[in-house]
């Protein structure tokens, strides 16, 4: 009995000792010029152990970038790692060349310099590596950070927005460490929780309304956020922006890649301690983090059942309420902004993506998973979308585990989940949605502003192991083409008798770089493609093809063809008639 008491006592001491870690608040960078240095470095998570990490301007995680909507930002990403990587601005609406997907390599020792206008609504975004098959490793080692976008609509509201005072980044991650306290990347052993890279943290918060920017930056784990004693909180924003009105909640599921902004009202609570929890015991089955990861008991993930976080209620962090700050926000606004989803009837196209396990049977939920019966291939474009198309997409999950689907370039509005109307907390702008096992989700979105006939955007499962295993596809937003006539335009001089027997001479006088060209038949089928791998193989530098070309189409049968020329700025199309 005495031994049990001693054990219980020392466990208690251990727990108390571990809760003495102040929450790390990443530095901020703001303005219009951002410099990020990716380091292969180390950090002491466990006293006496040095853990290898990837950091951005720091040993673990990176600074919070604060951007203003409408600003033109210039970002330098210096890759000081020994590995090639990429950096993706998750959730932001940028040109595909600036998006940092798997094609936009940053080789070791080089700098990537995207420049773009911030077009997003005020919200919480994040940046992380996106190199195909390496995303999980690079992100898990720590090369990620938060982005806060501000705009005038948000600034006009009486919301907490003093970073580190009443507005806090909350980057939630589960991790696996081996015996030597090195981070391991593998399925199901992520048994240690951290917030902002801090184990069992506490945060001193003022006794007033406080804003938390929740980001689930975990590899696979879904959390069921709640506050101790069911204290209600107000949800004010989802991935891509504020909601119309705050929503009082006591539970909020957050899947990998998702962000939610919540307000907690600590007014009058000076001196109290309040825990931020994940009530994972309440998660429905067939979600990674629930007691049962599949739909039925026999579906297994190796190592899952022995992981103490699965199906358990656990503390993410503790708030210690202190005295209010000056000019505190003391109440939650009644209304926020006005979202204007695209009307369902405005969609001109619908697509369905089907998720299914590669291996049927009891280990199906371990992956890999197909999207439309295929695994990701860097050289295959899975969808082509005309610029400015409004589309509805149905994500049909025909696998026995939930997947958080993420799409680049756009924010979407969820129309229904398995036929039932979208719950209020998911009615705002989203770029990630958890698609429940054997159910479907339909969303509407518009592919606007950016087109590029060569450089794709990604969509994928944001469980990083699933993504790396190939649960990803890519889409082009195609540019409208300008029909040119060499008599009227001197950008390109195309000499041939038209109709011709098939010998065509092209001379580039446009002042732009000719990057590729294709010849299609009248139905758009590509017959000839110059240098088709150009943008995909050359480590982010788009190859330039010969600026002047002689094409021999004399083998083609009589008919109408289209010659499309793509430069770094625009594209051209010319009708060719072959008549021999
Ligand atoms: Cu957060 Cu394609 O990624
Ligand atoms: Cu998945």
Coordinates of C-alpha atoms and ligand atoms in Angstrom, one line a residue:
X1 CA 0.0 0.0 0.0
X2 CA 2.8 2.4 1.0
X3 CA 4.6 1.6 -2.3
X4 CA 1.5 2.3 -4.3
X5 CA 1.1 5.6 -2.4
X6 CA 4.7 6.5 -3.1
X7 CA 4.2 5.6 -6.7
X8 CA 1.1 7.7 -6.9
X9 CA 2.8 10.6 -5.2
X10 CA 5.8 10.5 -7.5
X11 CA 3.5 10.3 -10.6
X12 CA 1.8 13.3 -9.3
X13 CA 5.1 15.1 -8.8
X14 CA 6.1 14.0 -12.3
X15 CA 2.9 15.4 -13.8
X16 CA 3.3 18.7 -11.9
X17 CA 6.9 19.0 -12.9
X18 CA 6.0 18.5 -16.5
X19 CA 3.3 21.2 -16.4
X20 CA 5.8 23.9 -15.6
X21 CA 6.7 24.8 -19.2
X22 CA 5.7 28.3 -20.3
X23 CA 4.0 28.1 -23.7
X24 CA 6.5 29.1 -26.4
X25 CA 5.2 32.0 -28.5
X26 CA 7.0 32.2 -31.8
X27 CA 8.4 35.6 -32.8
X28 CA 6.6 37.6 -35.5
X29 CA 7.8 39.0 -38.8
X30 CA 5.6 41.6 -40.4
X31 CA 5.8 44.2 -43.1
X32 CA 6.3 43.3 -46.7
X33 CA 9.7 41.7 -46.8
X34 CA 10.1 38.3 -45.1
X35 CA 13.3 36.3 -44.8
X36 CA 13.0 32.7 -43.8
X37 CA 16.1 30.5 -43.1
X38 CA 15.5 26.8 -43.0
X39 CA 18.0 25.2 -40.8
X40 CA 18.9 21.6 -40.0
X41 CA 19.5 22.1 -36.3
X42 CA 18.6 20.8 -32.9
X43 CA 16.5 21.5 -29.9
X44 CA 16.4 20.3 -26.3
X45 CA 12.9 18.9 -25.7
X46 CA 14.0 16.5 -23.0
X47 CA 16.7 17.7 -20.5
X48 CA 19.9 15.9 -21.3
X49 CA 18.9 15.0 -24.9
X50 CA 19.6 16.9 -28.1
X51 CA 17.0 16.3 -30.7
X52 CA 17.6 16.9 -34.4
X53 CA 15.1 19.4 -35.8
X54 CA 14.3 21.5 -38.8
X55 CA 13.7 25.1 -37.9
X56 CA 12.8 28.3 -39.6
X57 CA 14.8 31.1 -38.1
X58 CA 14.7 29.1 -34.9
X59 CA 15.4 25.6 -33.5
X60 CA 11.9 24.4 -33.9
X61 CA 8.9 25.9 -35.8
X62 CA 9.2 29.2 -37.4
X63 CA 8.1 32.8 -36.9
X64 CA 4.5 33.9 -37.3
X65 CA 4.3 36.0 -40.4
X66 CA 1.8 38.8 -40.2
X67 CA 0.6 40.1 -43.5
X68 CA -1.9 42.7 -44.5
X69 CA -4.4 42.0 -47.3
X70 CA -3.6 44.1 -50.4
X71 CA 0.2 44.2 -49.6
X72 CA 2.7 43.0 -52.1
X73 CA 5.0 40.7 -50.2
X74 CA 8.4 39.6 -51.0
X75 CA 9.6 36.4 -49.3
X76 CA 13.1 35.0 -49.3
X77 CA 13.3 31.3 -48.4
X78 CA 16.9 30.4 -47.8
X79 CA 17.2 26.6 -47.8
X80 CA 20.1 25.9 -45.5
X81 CA 19.1 22.2 -45.1
X82 CA 21.0 19.4 -46.7
X83 CA 17.8 18.4 -48.3
X84 CA 15.8 19.8 -51.2
X85 CA 12.4 21.1 -49.9
X86 CA 9.6 23.4 -50.8
X87 CA 7.5 25.8 -48.7
X88 CA 3.8 26.1 -49.3
X89 CA 1.6 29.0 -48.1
X90 CA -1.3 26.8 -47.0
X91 CA -4.7 28.3 -47.6
X92 CA -3.4 31.4 -49.4
X93 CA -4.6 32.4 -52.9
X94 CA -1.4 32.7 -54.9
X95 CA -0.1 32.0 -58.4
X96 CA 0.9 28.3 -58.7
X97 CA 4.6 29.3 -59.2
X98 CA 4.4 31.0 -55.8
X99 CA 2.3 28.3 -54.1
X100 CA 5.3 26.2 -53.1
X101 CA 3.8 22.8 -54.1
X102 CA 6.0 19.8 -54.9
X103 CA 7.1 21.2 -58.3
X104 CA 8.6 24.3 -56.8
X105 CA 11.9 22.8 -55.5
X106 CA 14.3 24.8 -53.3
X107 CA 17.6 22.9 -53.7
X108 CA 20.0 23.0 -50.7
X109 CA 22.0 26.2 -50.5
X110 CA 19.6 28.1 -52.7
X111 CA 17.0 30.9 -52.2
X112 CA 13.4 30.8 -53.4
X113 CA 11.9 34.3 -53.8
X114 CA 8.2 34.3 -54.3
X115 CA 6.5 37.7 -54.6
X116 CA 2.8 38.0 -54.4
X117 CA -0.1 40.2 -53.4
X118 CA -2.0 39.1 -50.3
X119 CA -5.5 38.5 -51.5
X120 CA -6.9 36.5 -48.6
X121 CA -9.5 37.5 -46.1
X122 CA -8.2 38.1 -42.6
X123 CA -7.5 34.6 -41.1
X124 CA -5.0 32.1 -39.9
X125 CA -2.9 30.3 -42.5
X126 CA 0.4 28.4 -42.2
X127 CA 3.5 27.5 -44.1
X128 CA 5.1 24.1 -44.3
X129 CA 7.2 22.0 -46.7
X130 CA 5.6 20.1 -49.5
X131 CA 8.2 18.0 -51.2
X132 CA 6.6 14.9 -52.6
X133 CA 7.1 11.9 -50.2
X134 CA 9.1 14.2 -47.8
X135 CA 6.4 16.4 -46.5
X136 CA 5.8 14.4 -43.4
X137 CA 9.4 14.2 -42.4
X138 CA 10.2 17.9 -43.1
X139 CA 7.1 19.2 -41.3
X140 CA 7.4 16.8 -38.4
X141 CA 11.0 17.9 -37.8
X142 CA 9.6 21.4 -37.3
X143 CA 9.9 23.4 -40.5
X144 CA 6.5 25.1 -40.3
X145 CA 4.9 28.3 -39.0
X146 CA 1.8 30.3 -38.8
X147 CA 0.6 33.2 -41.0
X148 CA -1.8 35.8 -39.8
X149 CA -3.5 37.8 -42.5
X150 CA -5.2 41.0 -41.4
X151 CA -7.7 43.1 -43.4
X152 CA -9.9 46.1 -42.9
X153 CA -13.1 44.2 -42.2
X154 CA -11.5 42.3 -39.3
X155 CA -9.8 45.4 -38.0
X156 CA -13.1 47.2 -37.8
X157 CA -14.3 44.6 -35.2
X158 CA -13.7 44.8 -31.5
X159 CA -11.7 41.6 -31.4
X160 CA -8.5 40.7 -29.5
X161 CA -5.5 41.1 -31.8
X162 CA -2.5 41.9 -29.7
X163 CA -0.2 39.0 -30.5
X164 CA 1.1 37.2 -27.4
X165 CA -1.1 39.4 -25.1
X166 CA -4.7 38.5 -26.0
X167 CA -4.3 36.8 -29.4
X168 CA -2.3 33.6 -29.4
X169 CA -1.0 31.1 -31.9
X170 CA -1.8 27.5 -30.8
X171 CA 0.0 25.0 -33.0
X172 CA -1.1 21.6 -31.9
X173 CA 1.1 18.6 -32.7
X174 CA 1.5 15.1 -31.6
X175 CA 4.9 13.5 -31.9
X176 CA 6.8 10.3 -31.6
X177 CA 10.2 10.2 -30.0
X178 CA 12.5 7.2 -29.9
X179 CA 14.6 6.1 -26.9
X180 CA 17.3 8.6 -27.8
X181 CA 14.6 11.3 -27.9
X182 CA 14.8 11.7 -31.6
X183 CA 11.7 12.6 -33.5
X184 CA 10.5 9.6 -35.5
X185 CA 8.2 9.7 -38.5
X186 CA 6.0 6.7 -38.6
X187 CA 2.5 5.6 -38.2
X188 CA 0.6 5.5 -34.9
X189 CA 3.4 6.1 -32.4
X190 CA 2.7 9.8 -31.9
X191 CA 2.1 9.5 -28.2
X192 CA 3.5 12.9 -27.0
X193 CA 1.5 16.1 -27.3
X194 CA 3.0 19.6 -27.7
X195 CA 1.6 23.1 -28.4
X196 CA 4.0 25.5 -30.2
X197 CA 6.7 22.8 -29.6
X198 CA 6.2 23.0 -25.8
X199 CA 5.3 19.9 -23.7
X200 CA 2.4 20.3 -21.3
X201 CA 2.5 24.1 -21.4
X202 CA 0.9 26.8 -19.4
X203 CA 0.0 30.2 -20.6
X204 CA -0.7 33.3 -18.5
X205 CA -3.8 34.9 -20.0
X206 CA -5.5 38.2 -19.0
X207 CA -8.9 38.1 -17.4
X208 CA -10.8 39.2 -20.5
X209 CA -11.7 37.9 -23.9
X210 CA -8.8 36.1 -25.5
X211 CA -8.4 34.8 -29.0
X212 CA -6.8 31.5 -29.9
X213 CA -5.7 30.6 -33.4
X214 CA -5.9 26.9 -33.4
X215 CA -3.9 25.0 -36.0
X216 CA -3.7 21.3 -36.2
X217 CA -0.2 20.7 -37.5
X218 CA -0.1 17.1 -36.6
X219 CA 0.7 14.3 -39.1
X220 CA -2.6 12.4 -38.7
X221 CA -4.3 13.1 -35.4
X222 CA -7.7 14.7 -35.1
X223 CA -8.5 16.6 -31.8
X224 CA -11.9 17.2 -30.2
X225 CA -11.2 20.6 -28.6
X226 CA -13.1 21.6 -25.4
X227 CA -12.5 23.5 -22.3
X228 CA -12.4 22.0 -18.8
X229 CA -15.9 21.8 -17.2
X230 CA -17.5 22.4 -20.6
X231 CA -16.8 26.1 -20.4
X232 CA -18.3 27.5 -23.7
X233 CA -16.1 29.3 -26.2
X234 CA -17.0 31.3 -29.3
X235 CA -16.0 30.1 -32.7
X236 CA -15.3 33.2 -34.9
X237 CA -13.4 31.9 -37.9
X238 CA -12.5 28.9 -40.0
X239 CA -9.6 28.2 -42.4
X240 CA -10.0 31.1 -44.8
X241 CA -11.8 33.8 -42.8
X242 CA -14.3 34.9 -40.2
X243 CA -17.8 33.5 -39.9
X244 CA -20.8 35.7 -40.2
X245 CA -21.6 35.4 -36.5
X246 CA -19.7 33.9 -33.5
X247 CA -21.0 30.5 -32.5
X248 CA -21.0 29.3 -29.0
X249 CA -19.7 25.8 -28.7
X250 CA -18.3 23.4 -26.1
X251 CA -16.6 20.9 -28.6
X252 CA -14.8 21.5 -31.9
X253 CA -13.2 18.8 -34.0
X254 CA -10.0 19.9 -35.7
X255 CA -8.4 17.7 -38.3
X256 CA -4.8 18.0 -39.7
X257 CA -4.4 21.2 -41.7
X258 CA -7.5 22.9 -40.3
X259 CA -7.5 26.2 -38.5
X260 CA -10.2 27.6 -36.3
X261 CA -10.2 30.9 -34.3
X262 CA -12.0 30.8 -31.0
X263 CA -12.6 33.4 -28.3
X264 CA -12.5 32.5 -24.6
X265 CA -14.0 34.8 -22.1
X266 CA -11.9 34.9 -18.9
X267 CA -13.5 38.1 -17.7
X268 CA -13.7 38.0 -13.8
X269 CA -11.7 34.8 -13.6
X270 CA -8.4 36.2 -12.3
X271 CA -6.6 33.5 -10.3
X272 CA -8.3 30.5 -11.9
X273 CA -6.6 27.7 -13.9
X274 CA -8.4 26.4 -16.9
X275 CA -7.4 23.4 -19.1
X276 CA -7.6 23.3 -22.9
X277 CA -8.5 19.7 -23.7
X278 CA -9.0 17.2 -26.4
X279 CA -11.9 15.0 -25.6
X280 CA -10.9 12.3 -28.0
X281 CA -13.0 9.7 -26.1
X282 CA -16.0 11.4 -27.7
X283 CA -14.6 11.2 -31.3
X284 CA -16.7 9.0 -33.5
X285 CA -15.2 5.8 -34.8
X286 CA -13.2 5.7 -38.0
X287 CA -11.3 8.9 -37.2
X288 CA -7.5 8.9 -36.4
X289 CA -7.5 9.7 -32.7
X290 CA -10.7 7.9 -31.7
X291 CA -10.6 4.7 -29.7
X292 CA -11.4 2.8 -32.9
X293 CA -9.6 4.0 -36.0
X294 CA -11.8 2.0 -38.4
X295 CA -15.5 1.4 -38.8
X296 CA -15.4 -2.0 -37.3
X297 CA -13.2 -3.4 -34.5
X298 CA -11.0 -5.6 -36.8
X299 CA -9.6 -2.7 -38.9
X300 CA -6.2 -2.0 -37.5
X301 CA -3.3 0.4 -37.7
X302 CA 0.0 -1.1 -36.4
X303 CA 0.8 0.4 -33.0
X304 CA -2.5 2.2 -32.7
X305 CA -4.1 0.5 -29.7
X306 CA -1.0 0.9 -27.5
X307 CA -0.9 4.6 -28.1
X308 CA -2.3 6.2 -24.9
X309 CA -3.7 9.3 -26.7
X310 CA -6.1 7.3 -28.8
X311 CA -9.6 7.5 -27.5
X312 CA -8.4 9.3 -24.4
X313 CA -9.3 12.8 -23.0
X314 CA -6.1 14.7 -22.5
X315 CA -4.9 18.2 -21.7
X316 CA -3.3 20.2 -24.5
X317 CA -2.4 23.2 -22.2
X318 CA -3.4 25.1 -19.2
X319 CA -4.4 28.7 -18.9
X320 CA -3.5 30.7 -15.8
X321 CA -5.8 33.7 -15.6
X322 CA -4.0 36.9 -14.5
X323 CA -5.1 40.5 -14.3
X324 CA -6.6 42.1 -17.4
X325 CA -4.4 44.0 -19.8
X326 CA -5.0 47.7 -20.7
X327 CA -8.0 48.2 -23.0
X328 CA -9.2 44.7 -22.7
X329 CA -11.9 43.3 -25.0
X330 CA -14.6 42.2 -22.5
X331 CA -17.4 40.9 -24.7
X332 CA -17.8 38.8 -27.9
X333 CA -19.1 40.8 -30.9
X334 CA -22.6 39.8 -32.0
X335 CA -21.8 39.8 -35.7
X336 CA -18.6 39.5 -37.7
X337 CA -18.4 39.7 -41.5
X338 CA -20.7 38.8 -44.4
X339 CA -19.7 35.7 -46.3
X340 CA -21.2 35.4 -49.8
X341 CA -20.9 31.8 -50.9
X342 CA -21.4 31.2 -54.6
X343 CA -25.0 30.2 -55.3
X344 CA -25.2 26.5 -56.0
X345 CA -26.9 27.3 -59.4
X346 CA -23.9 29.3 -60.5
X347 CA -21.7 26.2 -60.8
X348 CA -20.9 25.3 -64.4
X349 CA -19.3 22.0 -63.7
X350 CA -19.2 19.2 -61.1
X351 CA -16.5 16.7 -60.3
X352 CA -16.4 13.7 -58.0
X353 CA -13.2 12.5 -56.4
X354 CA -13.3 9.0 -55.0
X355 CA -11.1 7.9 -52.1
X356 CA -10.4 4.2 -51.7
X357 CA -7.9 2.0 -50.0
X358 CA -5.1 0.5 -52.1
X359 CA -5.1 -2.7 -50.0
X360 CA -8.5 -4.0 -49.0
X361 CA -8.9 -6.0 -45.9
X362 CA -8.2 -5.3 -42.2
X363 CA -5.2 -3.1 -42.8
X364 CA -7.0 -0.9 -45.4
X365 CA -7.0 2.0 -43.0
X366 CA -3.2 2.1 -42.8
X367 CA -3.1 3.2 -46.4
X368 CA -2.0 3.9 -49.0
X369 CA -5.2 5.4 -50.5
X370 CA -6.1 6.2 -54.0
X371 CA -7.9 9.2 -55.3
X372 CA -9.9 8.1 -58.3
X373 CA -8.1 4.7 -58.4
X374 CA -4.7 6.3 -58.9
X375 CA -1.7 7.3 -56.8
X376 CA -0.1 10.7 -57.2
X377 CA 2.2 11.1 -60.2
X378 CA 4.2 14.3 -60.6
X379 CA 3.9 14.0 -64.4
X380 CA 0.1 13.4 -64.6
X381 CA -2.4 16.3 -64.5
X382 CA -5.5 14.9 -62.9
X383 CA -7.9 17.8 -63.6
X384 CA -8.1 20.7 -65.9
X385 CA -10.2 23.6 -64.9
X386 CA -11.0 26.7 -67.0
X387 CA -10.1 30.0 -65.3
X388 CA -13.1 31.6 -63.5
X389 CA -15.0 28.3 -63.4
X390 CA -17.4 27.9 -60.5
X391 CA -17.5 24.2 -59.7
X392 CA -19.0 21.8 -57.1
X393 CA -16.8 19.0 -56.0
X394 CA -18.0 15.9 -54.3
X395 CA -15.5 14.0 -52.2
X396 CA -16.7 10.5 -52.0
X397 CA -14.8 8.6 -49.2
X398 CA -15.1 4.9 -50.0
X399 CA -12.6 4.0 -47.4
X400 CA -13.2 3.0 -43.7
X401 CA -11.3 6.0 -42.2
X402 CA -11.9 9.8 -42.3
X403 CA -9.6 11.9 -44.5
X404 CA -9.0 15.6 -44.2
X405 CA -9.1 16.8 -47.8
X406 CA -7.2 20.0 -48.7
X407 CA -7.2 21.9 -52.0
X408 CA -4.7 24.6 -52.9
X409 CA -5.5 27.9 -54.6
X410 CA -9.1 28.3 -53.4
X411 CA -11.3 28.6 -50.4
X412 CA -14.6 26.7 -50.6
X413 CA -17.9 26.6 -49.0
X414 CA -19.3 23.2 -47.9
X415 CA -22.7 22.5 -49.4
X416 CA -23.5 19.3 -47.6
X417 CA -22.0 16.4 -45.7
X418 CA -23.4 13.2 -46.8
X419 CA -26.5 14.9 -48.0
X420 CA -27.2 16.7 -44.7
X421 CA -26.9 20.5 -44.5
X422 CA -23.6 21.9 -43.4
X423 CA -23.3 22.4 -39.7
X424 CA -22.9 26.1 -38.7
X425 CA -19.3 25.8 -37.6
X426 CA -18.3 24.5 -41.0
X427 CA -20.3 27.1 -43.0
X428 CA -17.4 29.6 -43.4
X429 CA -14.5 29.7 -45.8
X430 CA -12.6 26.4 -45.8
X431 CA -9.6 24.8 -47.4
X432 CA -9.6 21.5 -45.5
X433 CA -12.6 19.3 -44.7
X434 CA -12.7 16.1 -42.9
X435 CA -14.5 13.6 -45.1
X436 CA -16.0 10.9 -42.8
X437 CA -15.5 7.3 -43.6
X438 CA -17.9 5.9 -46.2
X439 CA -19.5 9.4 -46.5
X440 CA -19.2 12.2 -48.9
X441 CA -18.8 16.0 -48.8
X442 CA -19.8 18.5 -51.5
X443 CA -18.3 21.9 -51.7
X444 CA -18.5 24.9 -54.1
X445 CA -15.6 27.1 -55.1
X446 CA -14.4 29.4 -57.8
X447 CA -11.0 29.0 -59.6
X448 CA -10.2 32.7 -60.1
X449 CA -7.3 35.1 -60.6
X450 CA -4.6 32.7 -61.5
X451 CA -4.2 30.5 -64.5
X452 CA -1.2 28.6 -65.8
X453 CA -1.3 26.0 -68.5
X454 CA 1.8 24.3 -67.2
X455 CA 2.1 24.7 -63.4
X456 CA -0.4 22.7 -61.4
X457 CA -1.9 23.1 -57.9
X458 CA -2.4 20.2 -55.6
X459 CA -5.3 18.6 -53.8
X460 CA -4.6 15.9 -51.2
X461 CA -5.3 14.3 -47.9
X462 CA -3.7 16.3 -45.2
X463 CA -2.8 13.3 -43.1
X464 CA 0.8 13.7 -44.1
X465 CA 1.5 10.0 -44.3
X466 CA -1.4 9.5 -46.6
X467 CA -0.3 12.5 -48.8
X468 CA 3.3 11.2 -49.0
X469 CA 2.0 7.7 -49.8
X470 CA 0.3 9.2 -52.9
X471 CA -3.2 10.4 -51.8
X472 CA -2.8 13.5 -53.9
X473 CA -3.7 14.8 -57.3
X474 CA -3.0 18.0 -59.3
X475 CA -5.0 20.4 -61.3
X476 CA -4.3 23.1 -63.9
X477 CA -6.3 26.2 -64.0
X478 CA -6.2 26.8 -67.7
X479 CA -5.8 30.3 -69.2
X480 CA -8.2 31.6 -71.7
X481 CA -6.3 31.8 -75.0
X482 CA -5.9 34.8 -77.2
X483 CA -6.3 34.0 -80.9
X484 CA -3.5 35.7 -82.8
X485 CA -3.2 36.6 -86.4
X486 CA 0.3 37.2 -87.5
X487 CA -0.8 40.0 -89.8
X488 CA -2.2 42.0 -86.9
X489 CA 0.1 41.1 -84.1
X490 CA 3.8 41.1 -84.2
X491 CA 4.3 39.3 -80.9
X492 CA 4.9 36.1 -82.8
X493 CA 5.7 35.9 -86.4
X494 CA 4.4 32.7 -87.8
X495 CA 5.2 32.2 -91.4
X496 CA 3.4 29.6 -93.4
X497 CA 1.1 29.6 -96.2
X498 CA -2.2 29.1 -94.5
X499 CA -3.6 26.7 -95.6
X500 CA -0.2 25.0 -95.9
X501 CA 1.3 21.7 -96.6
X502 CA 2.6 21.7 -93.1
X503 CA 6.0 23.5 -92.8
X504 CA 5.6 26.3 -90.2
X505 CA 8.2 28.8 -89.1
X506 CA 7.7 30.5 -85.8
X507 CA 9.7 33.5 -84.7
X508 CA 9.3 34.9 -81.2
X509 CA 9.3 38.7 -81.1
X510 CA 7.0 39.0 -78.1
X511 CA 9.8 39.9 -75.6
X512 CA 8.5 37.1 -73.4
X513 CA 10.1 33.8 -72.9
X514 CA 8.6 31.0 -75.1
X515 CA 8.2 28.2 -72.6
X516 CA 6.3 25.6 -74.5
X517 CA 4.1 24.9 -77.3
X518 CA 1.5 22.3 -78.3
X519 CA -0.4 21.4 -81.3
X520 CA -3.8 20.0 -80.8
X521 CA -6.6 18.8 -83.1
X522 CA -9.9 20.5 -83.1
X523 CA -11.1 18.6 -80.1
X524 CA -8.1 19.8 -78.0
X525 CA -6.3 16.5 -78.2
X526 CA -2.6 17.2 -77.9
X527 CA -0.7 15.8 -81.0
X528 CA 2.7 17.5 -80.5
X529 CA 4.1 18.9 -77.3
X530 CA 7.4 20.6 -77.0
X531 CA 9.5 19.7 -74.0
X532 CA 6.6 18.4 -72.0
X533 CA 8.6 17.9 -68.8
X534 CA 10.1 21.3 -68.8
X535 CA 8.5 22.7 -65.7
X536 CA 8.5 19.5 -63.8
X537 CA 12.1 18.3 -63.9
X538 CA 14.3 21.3 -63.6
X539 CA 14.2 22.1 -59.9
X540 CA 11.8 24.9 -60.0
X541 CA 13.5 26.7 -62.9
X542 CA 11.3 26.7 -65.9
X543 CA 13.2 25.8 -69.0
X544 CA 13.1 28.0 -71.9
X545 CA 12.7 26.2 -75.2
X546 CA 14.1 27.3 -78.6
X547 CA 12.7 30.7 -79.3
X548 CA 12.5 30.1 -83.0
X549 CA 11.0 27.0 -84.3
X550 CA 10.5 25.2 -87.6
X551 CA 7.7 22.6 -87.3
X552 CA 7.1 20.0 -89.8
X553 CA 3.5 18.9 -89.9
X554 CA 3.6 17.5 -93.4
X555 CA 2.7 14.0 -92.1
X556 CA -0.6 15.3 -90.7
X557 CA -3.7 14.7 -92.6
X558 CA -5.7 17.6 -94.0
X559 CA -7.7 19.5 -91.5
X560 CA -7.8 22.2 -88.9
X561 CA -5.3 22.2 -86.0
X562 CA -4.4 24.6 -83.3
X563 CA -0.9 25.8 -82.4
X564 CA -0.7 27.1 -78.8
X565 CA 2.3 29.0 -77.6
X566 CA 2.9 29.6 -73.9
X567 CA 5.2 32.3 -72.7
X568 CA 6.1 33.2 -69.1
X569 CA 3.4 35.9 -69.3
X570 CA 0.6 34.8 -71.6
X571 CA -0.5 32.2 -74.1
X572 CA -1.5 32.4 -77.8
X573 CA -3.4 30.2 -80.1
X574 CA -3.3 30.1 -83.8
X575 CA -5.5 28.1 -86.1
X576 CA -3.6 26.1 -88.7
X577 CA -5.2 24.6 -91.8
X578 CA -3.4 21.8 -93.6
X579 CA -4.4 21.2 -97.1
X580 CA -2.2 19.2 -99.3
Ligands
LIG1 CU1 -1.0 22.1 -46.0 CU2 -0.9 20.9 -49.8 O1 -0.9 21.5 -47.9
LIG2 CU1 -6.1 10.4 -45.8

